[in-house]
Short mmCIF file of C-alpha atoms and ligand atoms in Angstrom, two decimals:
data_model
loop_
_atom_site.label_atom_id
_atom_site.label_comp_id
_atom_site.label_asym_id
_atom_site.label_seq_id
_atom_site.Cartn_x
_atom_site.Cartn_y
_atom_site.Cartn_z
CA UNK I 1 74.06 96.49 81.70
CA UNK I 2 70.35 95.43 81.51
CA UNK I 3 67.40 97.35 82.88
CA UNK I 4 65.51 93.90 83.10
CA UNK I 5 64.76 92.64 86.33
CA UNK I 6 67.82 89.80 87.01
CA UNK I 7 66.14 86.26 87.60
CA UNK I 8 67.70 84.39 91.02
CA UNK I 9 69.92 82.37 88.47
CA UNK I 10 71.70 85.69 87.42
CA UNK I 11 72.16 87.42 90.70
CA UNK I 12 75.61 85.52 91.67
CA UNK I 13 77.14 86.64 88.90
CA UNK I 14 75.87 90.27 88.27
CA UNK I 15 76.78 90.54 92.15
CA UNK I 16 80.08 89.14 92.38
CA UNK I 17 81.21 91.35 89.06
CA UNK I 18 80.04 94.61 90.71
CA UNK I 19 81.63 93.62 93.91
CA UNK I 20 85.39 93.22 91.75
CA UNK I 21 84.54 96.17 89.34
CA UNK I 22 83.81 98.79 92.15
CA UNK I 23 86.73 100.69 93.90
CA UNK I 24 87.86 100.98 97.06
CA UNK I 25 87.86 103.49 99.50
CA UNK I 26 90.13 102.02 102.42
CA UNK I 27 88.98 103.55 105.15
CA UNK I 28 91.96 102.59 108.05
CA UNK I 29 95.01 101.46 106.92
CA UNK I 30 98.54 101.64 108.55
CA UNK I 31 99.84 102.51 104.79
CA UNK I 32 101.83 105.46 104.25
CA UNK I 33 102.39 107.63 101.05
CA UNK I 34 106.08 107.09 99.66
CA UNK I 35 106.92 110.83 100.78
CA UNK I 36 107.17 109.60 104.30
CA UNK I 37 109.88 106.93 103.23
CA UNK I 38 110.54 103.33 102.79
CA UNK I 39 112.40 100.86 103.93
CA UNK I 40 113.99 99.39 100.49
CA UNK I 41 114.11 95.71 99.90
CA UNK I 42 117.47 93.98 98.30
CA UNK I 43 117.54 90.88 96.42
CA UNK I 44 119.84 89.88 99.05
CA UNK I 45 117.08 90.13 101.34
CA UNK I 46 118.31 93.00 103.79
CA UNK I 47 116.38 96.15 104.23
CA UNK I 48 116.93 99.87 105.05
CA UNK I 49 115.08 99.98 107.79
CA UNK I 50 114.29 103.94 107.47
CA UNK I 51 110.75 105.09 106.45
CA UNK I 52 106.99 104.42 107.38
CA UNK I 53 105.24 102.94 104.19
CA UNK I 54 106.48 98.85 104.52
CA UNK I 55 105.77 96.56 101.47
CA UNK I 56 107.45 93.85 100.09
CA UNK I 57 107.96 89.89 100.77
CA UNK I 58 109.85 90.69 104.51
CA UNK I 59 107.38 92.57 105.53
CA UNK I 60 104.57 90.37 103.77
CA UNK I 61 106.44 87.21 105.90
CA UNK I 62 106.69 89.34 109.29
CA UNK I 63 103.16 90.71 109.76
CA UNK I 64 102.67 90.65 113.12
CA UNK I 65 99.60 88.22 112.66
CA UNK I 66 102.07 85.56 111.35
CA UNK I 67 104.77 86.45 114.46
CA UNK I 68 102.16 85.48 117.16
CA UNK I 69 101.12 82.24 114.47
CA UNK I 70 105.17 81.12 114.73
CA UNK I 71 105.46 81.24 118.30
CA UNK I 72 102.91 78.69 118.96
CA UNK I 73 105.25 76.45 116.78
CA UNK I 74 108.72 77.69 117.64
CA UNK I 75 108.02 78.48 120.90
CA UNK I 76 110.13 80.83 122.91
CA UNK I 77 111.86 78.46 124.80
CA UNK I 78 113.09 77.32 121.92
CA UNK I 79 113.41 81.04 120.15
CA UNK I 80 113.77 83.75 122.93
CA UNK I 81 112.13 86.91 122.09
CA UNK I 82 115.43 88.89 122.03
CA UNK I 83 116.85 86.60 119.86
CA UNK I 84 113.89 87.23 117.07
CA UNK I 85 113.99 90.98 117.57
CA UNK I 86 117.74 91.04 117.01
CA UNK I 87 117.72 88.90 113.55
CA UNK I 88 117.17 91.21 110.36
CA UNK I 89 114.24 91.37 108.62
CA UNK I 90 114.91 88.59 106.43
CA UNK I 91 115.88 86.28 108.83
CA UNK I 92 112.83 86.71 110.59
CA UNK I 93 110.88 85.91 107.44
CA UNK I 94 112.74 82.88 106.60
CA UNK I 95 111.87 81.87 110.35
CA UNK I 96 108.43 82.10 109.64
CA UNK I 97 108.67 80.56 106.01
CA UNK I 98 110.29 77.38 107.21
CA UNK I 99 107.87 77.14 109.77
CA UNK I 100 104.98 78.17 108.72
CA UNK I 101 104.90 77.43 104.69
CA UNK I 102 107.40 74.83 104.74
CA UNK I 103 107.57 72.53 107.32
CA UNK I 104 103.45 73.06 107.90
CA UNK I 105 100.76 73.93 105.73
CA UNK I 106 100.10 77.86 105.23
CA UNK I 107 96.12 77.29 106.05
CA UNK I 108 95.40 80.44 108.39
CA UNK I 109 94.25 83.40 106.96
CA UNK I 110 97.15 85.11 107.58
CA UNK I 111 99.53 82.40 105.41
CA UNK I 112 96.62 82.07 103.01
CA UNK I 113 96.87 86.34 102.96
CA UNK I 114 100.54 86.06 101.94
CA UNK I 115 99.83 83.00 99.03
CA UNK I 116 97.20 85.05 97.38
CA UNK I 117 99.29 88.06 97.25
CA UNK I 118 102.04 86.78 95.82
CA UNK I 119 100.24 84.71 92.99
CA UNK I 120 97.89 87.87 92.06
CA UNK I 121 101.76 90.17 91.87
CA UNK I 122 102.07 87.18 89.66
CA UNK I 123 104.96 85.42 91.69
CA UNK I 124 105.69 81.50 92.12
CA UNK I 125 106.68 79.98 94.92
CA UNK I 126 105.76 76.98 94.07
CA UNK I 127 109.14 75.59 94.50
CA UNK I 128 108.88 76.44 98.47
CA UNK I 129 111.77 79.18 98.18
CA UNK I 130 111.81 82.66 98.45
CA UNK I 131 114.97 83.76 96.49
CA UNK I 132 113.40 85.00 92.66
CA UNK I 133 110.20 86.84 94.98
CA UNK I 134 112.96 88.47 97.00
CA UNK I 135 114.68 89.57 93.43
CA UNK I 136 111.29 90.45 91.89
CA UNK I 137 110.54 93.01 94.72
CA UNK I 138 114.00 94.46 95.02
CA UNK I 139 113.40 95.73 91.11
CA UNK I 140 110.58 97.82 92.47
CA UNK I 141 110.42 101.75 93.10
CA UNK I 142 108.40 101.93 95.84
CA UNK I 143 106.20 104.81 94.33
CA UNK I 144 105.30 103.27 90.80
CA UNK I 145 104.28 100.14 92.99
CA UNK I 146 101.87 101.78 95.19
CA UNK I 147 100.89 102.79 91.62
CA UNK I 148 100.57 98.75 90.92
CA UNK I 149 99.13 97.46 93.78
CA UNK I 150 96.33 100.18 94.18
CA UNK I 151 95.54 99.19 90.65
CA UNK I 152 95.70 95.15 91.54
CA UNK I 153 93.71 95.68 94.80
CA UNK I 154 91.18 97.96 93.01
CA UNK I 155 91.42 100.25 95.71
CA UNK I 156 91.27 104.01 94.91
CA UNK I 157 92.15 105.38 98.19
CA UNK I 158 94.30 104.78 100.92
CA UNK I 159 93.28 106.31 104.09
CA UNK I 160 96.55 106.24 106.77
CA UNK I 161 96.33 106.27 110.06
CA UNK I 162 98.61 109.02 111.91
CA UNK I 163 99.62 108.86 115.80
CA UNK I 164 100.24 112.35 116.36
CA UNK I 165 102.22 111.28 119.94
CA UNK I 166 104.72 109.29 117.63
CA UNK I 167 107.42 111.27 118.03
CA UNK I 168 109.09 109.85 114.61
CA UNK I 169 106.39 110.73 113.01
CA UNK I 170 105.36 113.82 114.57
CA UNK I 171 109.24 114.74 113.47
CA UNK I 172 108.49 113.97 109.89
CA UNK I 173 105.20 115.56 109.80
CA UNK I 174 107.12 118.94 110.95
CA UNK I 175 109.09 119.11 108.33
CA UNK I 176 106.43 119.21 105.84
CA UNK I 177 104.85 116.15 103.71
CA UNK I 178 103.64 117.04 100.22
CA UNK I 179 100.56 116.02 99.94
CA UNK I 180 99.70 112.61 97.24
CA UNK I 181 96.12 112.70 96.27
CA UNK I 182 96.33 108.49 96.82
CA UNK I 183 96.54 109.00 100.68
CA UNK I 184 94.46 110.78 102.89
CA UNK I 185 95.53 111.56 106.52
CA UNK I 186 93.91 110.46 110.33
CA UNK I 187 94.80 112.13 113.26
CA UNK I 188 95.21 109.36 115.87
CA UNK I 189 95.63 110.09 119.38
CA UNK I 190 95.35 107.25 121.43
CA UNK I 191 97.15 109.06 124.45
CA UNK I 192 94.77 112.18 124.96
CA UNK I 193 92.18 109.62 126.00
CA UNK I 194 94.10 107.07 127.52
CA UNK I 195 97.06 108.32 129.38
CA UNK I 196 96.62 112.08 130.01
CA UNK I 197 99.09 112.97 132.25
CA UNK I 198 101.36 111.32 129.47
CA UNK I 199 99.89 113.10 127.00
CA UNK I 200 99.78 116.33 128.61
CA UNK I 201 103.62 116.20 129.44
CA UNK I 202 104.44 115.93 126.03
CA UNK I 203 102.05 118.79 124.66
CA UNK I 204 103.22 121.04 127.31
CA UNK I 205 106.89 120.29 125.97
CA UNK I 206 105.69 121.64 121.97
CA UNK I 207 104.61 124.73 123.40
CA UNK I 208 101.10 124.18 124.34
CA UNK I 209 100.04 125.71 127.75
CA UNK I 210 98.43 122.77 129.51
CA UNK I 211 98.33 121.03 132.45
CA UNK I 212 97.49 117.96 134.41
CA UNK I 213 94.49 119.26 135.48
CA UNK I 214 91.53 119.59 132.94
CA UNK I 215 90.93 123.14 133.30
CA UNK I 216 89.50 126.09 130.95
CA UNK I 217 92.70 127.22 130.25
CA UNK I 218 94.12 123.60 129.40
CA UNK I 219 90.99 122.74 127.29
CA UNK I 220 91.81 125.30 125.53
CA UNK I 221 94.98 124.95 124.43
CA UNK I 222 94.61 121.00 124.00
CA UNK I 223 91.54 122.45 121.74
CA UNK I 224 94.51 124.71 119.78
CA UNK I 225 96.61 121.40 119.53
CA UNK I 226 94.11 119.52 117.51
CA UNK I 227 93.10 122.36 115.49
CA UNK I 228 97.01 122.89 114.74
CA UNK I 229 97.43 119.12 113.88
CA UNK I 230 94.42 118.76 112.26
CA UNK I 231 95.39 121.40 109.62
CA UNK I 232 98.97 120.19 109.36
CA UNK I 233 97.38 116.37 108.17
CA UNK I 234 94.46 117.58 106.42
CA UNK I 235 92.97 114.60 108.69
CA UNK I 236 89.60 113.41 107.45
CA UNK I 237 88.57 112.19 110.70
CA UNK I 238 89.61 111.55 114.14
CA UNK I 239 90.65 107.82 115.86
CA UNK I 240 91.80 105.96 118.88
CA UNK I 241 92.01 102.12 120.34
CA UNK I 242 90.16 102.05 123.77
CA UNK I 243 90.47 98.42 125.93
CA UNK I 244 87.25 96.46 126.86
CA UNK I 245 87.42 98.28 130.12
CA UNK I 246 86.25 101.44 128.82
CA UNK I 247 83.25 102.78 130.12
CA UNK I 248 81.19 106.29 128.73
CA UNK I 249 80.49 107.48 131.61
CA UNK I 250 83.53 107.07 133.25
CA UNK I 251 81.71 106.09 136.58
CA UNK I 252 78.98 103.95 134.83
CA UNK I 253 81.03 100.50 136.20
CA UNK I 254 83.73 101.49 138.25
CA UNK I 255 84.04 97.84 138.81
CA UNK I 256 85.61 97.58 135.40
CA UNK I 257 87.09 100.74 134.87
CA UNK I 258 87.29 103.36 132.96
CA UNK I 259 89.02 105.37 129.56
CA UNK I 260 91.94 104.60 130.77
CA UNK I 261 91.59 101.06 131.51
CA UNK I 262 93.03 99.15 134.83
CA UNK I 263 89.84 99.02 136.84
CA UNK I 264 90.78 99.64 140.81
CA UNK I 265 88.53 101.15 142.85
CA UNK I 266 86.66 104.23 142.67
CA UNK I 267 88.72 107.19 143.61
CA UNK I 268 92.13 105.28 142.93
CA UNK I 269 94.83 106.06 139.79
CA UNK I 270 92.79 104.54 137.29
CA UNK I 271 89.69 105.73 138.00
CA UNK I 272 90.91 109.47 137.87
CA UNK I 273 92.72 108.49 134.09
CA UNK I 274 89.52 107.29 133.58
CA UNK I 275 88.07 110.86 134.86
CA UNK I 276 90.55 112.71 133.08
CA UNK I 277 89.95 110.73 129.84
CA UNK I 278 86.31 111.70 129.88
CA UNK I 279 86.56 115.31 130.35
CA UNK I 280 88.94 115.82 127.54
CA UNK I 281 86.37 113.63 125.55
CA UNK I 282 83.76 115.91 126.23
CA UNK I 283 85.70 118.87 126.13
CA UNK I 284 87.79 119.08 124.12
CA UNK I 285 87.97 115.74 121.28
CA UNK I 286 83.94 116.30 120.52
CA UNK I 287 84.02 120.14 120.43
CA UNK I 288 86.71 120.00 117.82
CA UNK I 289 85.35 117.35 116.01
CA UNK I 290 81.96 118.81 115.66
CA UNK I 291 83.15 122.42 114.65
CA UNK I 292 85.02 120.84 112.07
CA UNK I 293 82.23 118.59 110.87
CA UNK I 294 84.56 115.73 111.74
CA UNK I 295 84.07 111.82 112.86
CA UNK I 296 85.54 110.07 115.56
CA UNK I 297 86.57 106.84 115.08
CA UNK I 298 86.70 104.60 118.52
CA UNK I 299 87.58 101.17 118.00
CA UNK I 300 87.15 99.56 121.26
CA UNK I 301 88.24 95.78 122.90
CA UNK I 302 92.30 95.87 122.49
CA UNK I 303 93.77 94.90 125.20
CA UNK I 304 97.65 95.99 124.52
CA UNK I 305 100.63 93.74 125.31
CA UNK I 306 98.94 90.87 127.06
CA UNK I 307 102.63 89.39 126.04
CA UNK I 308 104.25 92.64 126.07
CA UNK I 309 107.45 90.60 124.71
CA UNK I 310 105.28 89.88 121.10
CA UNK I 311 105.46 93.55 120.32
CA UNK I 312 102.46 94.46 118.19
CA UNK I 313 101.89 90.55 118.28
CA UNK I 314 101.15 90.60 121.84
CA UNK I 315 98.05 92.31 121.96
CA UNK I 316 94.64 90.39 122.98
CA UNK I 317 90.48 90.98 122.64
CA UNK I 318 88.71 92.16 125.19
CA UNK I 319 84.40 91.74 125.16
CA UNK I 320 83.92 95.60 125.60
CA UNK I 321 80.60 97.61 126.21
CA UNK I 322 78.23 99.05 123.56
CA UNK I 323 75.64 100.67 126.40
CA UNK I 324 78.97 102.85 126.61
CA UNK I 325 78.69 103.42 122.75
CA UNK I 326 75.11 104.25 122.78
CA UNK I 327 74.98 106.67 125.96
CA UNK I 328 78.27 108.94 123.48
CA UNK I 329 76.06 108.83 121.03
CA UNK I 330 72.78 110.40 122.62
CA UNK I 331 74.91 112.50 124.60
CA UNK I 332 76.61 113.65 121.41
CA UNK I 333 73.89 114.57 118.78
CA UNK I 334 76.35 117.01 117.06
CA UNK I 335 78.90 114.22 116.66
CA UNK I 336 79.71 111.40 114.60
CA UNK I 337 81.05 108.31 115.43
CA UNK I 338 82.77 105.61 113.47
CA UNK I 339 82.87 102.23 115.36
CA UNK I 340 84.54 99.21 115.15
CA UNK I 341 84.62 96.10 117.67
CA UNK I 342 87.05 93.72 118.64
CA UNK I 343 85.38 90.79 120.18
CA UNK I 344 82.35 88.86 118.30
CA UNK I 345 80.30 89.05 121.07
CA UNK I 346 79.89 92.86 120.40
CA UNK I 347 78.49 92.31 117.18
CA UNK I 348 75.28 91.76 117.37
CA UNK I 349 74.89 94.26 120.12
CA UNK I 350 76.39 97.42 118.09
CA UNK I 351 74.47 96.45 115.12
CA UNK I 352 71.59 97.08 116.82
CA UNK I 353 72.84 99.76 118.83
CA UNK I 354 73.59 101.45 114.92
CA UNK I 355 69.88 101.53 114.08
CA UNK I 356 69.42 103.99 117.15
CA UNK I 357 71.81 106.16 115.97
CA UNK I 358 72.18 108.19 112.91
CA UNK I 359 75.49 109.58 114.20
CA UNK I 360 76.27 105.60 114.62
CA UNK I 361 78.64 104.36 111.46
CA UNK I 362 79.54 100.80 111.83
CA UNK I 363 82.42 99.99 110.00
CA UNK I 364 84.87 96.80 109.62
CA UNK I 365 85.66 93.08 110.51
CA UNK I 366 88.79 94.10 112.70
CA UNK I 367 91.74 92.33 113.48
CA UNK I 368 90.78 89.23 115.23
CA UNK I 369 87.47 88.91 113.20
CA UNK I 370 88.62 89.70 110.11
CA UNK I 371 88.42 85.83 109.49
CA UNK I 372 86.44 84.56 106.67
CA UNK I 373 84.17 82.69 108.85
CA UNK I 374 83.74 85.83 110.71
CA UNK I 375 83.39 88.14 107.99
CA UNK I 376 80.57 85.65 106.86
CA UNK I 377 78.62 85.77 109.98
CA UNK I 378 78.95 89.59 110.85
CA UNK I 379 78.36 90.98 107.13
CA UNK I 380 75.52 88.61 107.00
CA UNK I 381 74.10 90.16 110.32
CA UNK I 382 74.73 93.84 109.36
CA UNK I 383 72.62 93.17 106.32
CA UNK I 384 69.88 92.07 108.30
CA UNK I 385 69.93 94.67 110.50
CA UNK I 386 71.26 97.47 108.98
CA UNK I 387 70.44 97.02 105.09
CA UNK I 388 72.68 99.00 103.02
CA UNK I 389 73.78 101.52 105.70
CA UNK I 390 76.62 100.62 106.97
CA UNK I 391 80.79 100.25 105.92
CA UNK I 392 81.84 96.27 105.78
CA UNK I 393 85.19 96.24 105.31
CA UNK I 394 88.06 97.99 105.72
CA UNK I 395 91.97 96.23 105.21
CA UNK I 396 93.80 97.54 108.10
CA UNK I 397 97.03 96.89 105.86
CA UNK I 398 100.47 97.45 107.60
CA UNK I 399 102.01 96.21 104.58
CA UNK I 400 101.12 97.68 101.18
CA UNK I 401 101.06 94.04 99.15
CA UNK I 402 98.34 93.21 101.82
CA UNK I 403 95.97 95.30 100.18
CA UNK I 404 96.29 92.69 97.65
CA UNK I 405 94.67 89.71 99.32
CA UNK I 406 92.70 91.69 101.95
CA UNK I 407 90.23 93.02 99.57
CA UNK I 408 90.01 89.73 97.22
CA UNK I 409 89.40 87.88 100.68
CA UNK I 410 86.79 90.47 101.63
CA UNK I 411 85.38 91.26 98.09
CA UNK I 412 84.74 87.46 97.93
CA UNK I 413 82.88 87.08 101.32
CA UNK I 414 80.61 90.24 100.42
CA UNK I 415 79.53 88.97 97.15
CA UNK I 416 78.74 85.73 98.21
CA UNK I 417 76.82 87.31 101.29
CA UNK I 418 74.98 89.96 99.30
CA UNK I 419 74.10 87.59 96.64
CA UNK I 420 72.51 85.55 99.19
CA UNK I 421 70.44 88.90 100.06
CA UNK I 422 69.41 89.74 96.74
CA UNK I 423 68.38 86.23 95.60
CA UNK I 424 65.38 86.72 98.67
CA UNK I 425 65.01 89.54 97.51
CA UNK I 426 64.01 88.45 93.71
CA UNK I 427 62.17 85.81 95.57
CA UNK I 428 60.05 87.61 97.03
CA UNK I 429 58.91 89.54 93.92
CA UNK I 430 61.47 92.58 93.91
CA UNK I 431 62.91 93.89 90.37
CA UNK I 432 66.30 93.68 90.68
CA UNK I 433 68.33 95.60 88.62
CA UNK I 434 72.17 95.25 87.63
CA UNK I 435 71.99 99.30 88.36
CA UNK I 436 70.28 99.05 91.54
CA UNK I 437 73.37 96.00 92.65
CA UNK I 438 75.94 97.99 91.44
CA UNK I 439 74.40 101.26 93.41
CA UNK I 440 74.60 99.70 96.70
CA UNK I 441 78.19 98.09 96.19
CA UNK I 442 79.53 101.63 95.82
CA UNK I 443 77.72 102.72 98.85
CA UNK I 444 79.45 100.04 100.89
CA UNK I 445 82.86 99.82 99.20
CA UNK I 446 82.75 103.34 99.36
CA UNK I 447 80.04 106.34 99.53
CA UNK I 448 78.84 105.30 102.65
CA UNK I 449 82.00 106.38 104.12
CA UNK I 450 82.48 109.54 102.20
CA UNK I 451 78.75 110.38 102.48
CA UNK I 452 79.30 110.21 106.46
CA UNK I 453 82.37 112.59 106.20
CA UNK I 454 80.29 115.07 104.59
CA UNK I 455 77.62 114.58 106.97
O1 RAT U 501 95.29 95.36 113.19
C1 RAT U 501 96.39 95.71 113.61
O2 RAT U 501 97.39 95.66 112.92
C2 RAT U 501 96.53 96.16 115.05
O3 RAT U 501 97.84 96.01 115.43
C3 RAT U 501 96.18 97.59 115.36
O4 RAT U 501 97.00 98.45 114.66
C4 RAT U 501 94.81 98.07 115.18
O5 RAT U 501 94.32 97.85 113.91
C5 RAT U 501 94.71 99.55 115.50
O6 RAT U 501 94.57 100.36 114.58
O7 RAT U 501 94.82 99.87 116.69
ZN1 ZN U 502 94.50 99.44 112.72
#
């Protein structure tokens, strides 16, 4: 480490060696800690299914990302749906192997995702066959190679995501999960926003005293439901999906709809989901969030199961609305929101709709632009506009080996766009340190997001 000022020649290469040498805190993930179970891979290439925390080639090879990318070659007139979902696990990632790897080149991210994690775990497959990957893996116990890949990833922790309204998972949570200090809990409740009668139907059912109707008495005990669930997870913060339809105020386009999505007329069923979606927003979500000093995390434009038949692979982007983003956040002072969007056309718009907002934390290059070129253009933007105050990346890993290539992907992209930054920066007279670089890689690899939860 030099106090000198770096010249423009040395930037790239101070940058890019912070941007490896700093940890991760992953701040949404679909990991799980080993506690709540795993589905065990055998060289012979069939699974238990049992457990939450997936890993492994199988599961590497049937990401949903690469499902949707094989059924624009094997169509399913060729491959009926049921016919997939009925193969085991390691049928379904031979299917997509031959397909994709073999009889095509593996150039979408999603292929290129699976190539880089299996040469950084240090296997070949260089010979275009799975079988000594498929032995390597079944040597593994599942625990020491969270161990492994955390340490390969450079990621020092995981944060899960946790649909309370999962009723496997709601079963598992009952029965008690020791806590592991690499995994930190979110309480994710998609339904209380987006279906409520659903929602409310269930809760009533675990011995919580509400009703259809958002009432005192109901707000109440949907309030002692959080509370309750938010001490069982130790959840760090708060999250849903919401579709491009969503609207804060409910009523502010009626012509698209609401929370609840759908968008017929004022007055009809989805207009009063929408209704009901808001009030136990305001009521009860962002009371409880704000008495326990924690963030909400809306990450808006899915639109779920445009091919319903896909699974998890059939869901789409939806251009959704920031002025809807904005008016929660004024309206909320005492709150604080994470935010994520969908479609690129909401980039711009919420970066600029974060420099409003102190309770505003962008975070992310989700899903559908979590593309290099994407990640390039948005973290390039969010520097402009928002300097060092904001979150750039988080994995969204189903699979724990994906942690692997997400971050090298992402940690690649950053460097080269902060080094970009910097090198204007020099230029225009600044003394850049290699203290001051590596300062502001930790804040966006990871004390920007802790520094919000202690907000
Ligand atoms: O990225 C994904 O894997 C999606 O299927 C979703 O899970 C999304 O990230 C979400 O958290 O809703
Ligand atoms: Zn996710």
């Amino acid at each position: 480490m030099t106090a000198a000022p770096l010249t423009r020649d040395q930037v790239e290469s101070v940058v890019s060696s912070a941007v490896r040498a700093q940890p991760v805190v992953d701040m949404h993930t679909h990991l799980y800690a080993p506690v709540f179970g795993s589905p065990v891979p055998t060289s012979a290439g069939k699974a238990d299914r049992g457990g939450f925390l997936l890993w492994g080639l199988d599961e590497l090879l049937t990401y949903h990302y690469l499902v949707a990318e094989v059924y624009r070659v094997v169509p399913a007139t060729v491959l009926p749906y049921e016919r997939f979902w009925k193969m085991t696990k390691a049928e379904q990632a031979d299917h997509i192997w031959k397909h994709l790897f073999v009889e095509r080149s593996p150039i979408s991210e999603a292929c290129r995702g699976v190539l880089t994690a299996l040469r950084k775990l240090g296997l070949d497959v260089s010979d275009r066959s799975l079988a000594p990957a498929r032995k390597w893996f079944a040597q593994q116990d599942p625990s020491r190679y969270v161990d492994r890949v955390m340490e390969l990833a450079n990621v020092e922790s995981i944060t899960m995501t946790n649909p309370v309204f999962d009723d496997a998972e709601r079963e598992r949570w009952l029965k008690g999960v020791k806590p592991d200090p690499r995994f930190e809990a979110v309480l994710r409740i998609d339904p209380l926003l987006r279906d409520w009668p659903a929602a409310a139907k269930k809760m009533h059912a675990w011995g919580y005293a509400v009703g259809t109707e958002v009432d005192d008495a109901t707000v109440e005990e949907a309030r002692r439901f959080l509370r309750d669930w938010i001490d069982r997870q130790k959840a760090i913060y708060l999250a849903l999906s919401l579709p491009p339809d969503w609207r804060y105020p409910a009523d502010a386009d009626t012509s698209s709809g609401g929370t609840g999505g759908g968008g017929i007329s004022a007055g009809g069923p989805a207009d009063l989901l929408a209704r009901a979606g808001q009030s136990i927003l305001e009521r009860v979500v962002l009371p409880v969030c704000a008495e326990r000093g924690l963030p909400f995390a809306m990450m808006i434009g899915s639109r779920l199961r445009v091919n319903p038949d896909l699974r998890d692979a059939g869901d789409m982007v939806g251009k959704a609305d920031v002025a809807s983003v904005t008016s929660l956040a004024r309206a909320f002072p005492q709150n604080k929101f994470f935010v994520t969007m969908l479609s690129r056309e909401n980039q711009h718009e919420l970066a600029v709709a974060a420099r409003k907002f102190g309770n505003l934390m962008v975070f992310g290059c989700w899903w559908f632009v979590n593309n290099p070129s994407l990640i390039d253009e948005i973290t390039r933007m969010r520097v402009e506009l928002l300097g060092t105050s904001f979150i750039p990346q988080h994995s969204d890993a189903r699979v724990l080996d994906q942690l692997v290539y997400k971050w090298d992907h992402s940690r690649g992209l950053i460097a080269s766009v902060l080094a970009d930054k910097y090198r204007d920066a020099v230029d225009a007279g600044w003394p850049l340190t290699t203290a001051d670089v590596e300062r502001d890689v930790r804040l966006y690899l990871k004390d920007n997001f802790r520094d919000f939860l202690k907000r």
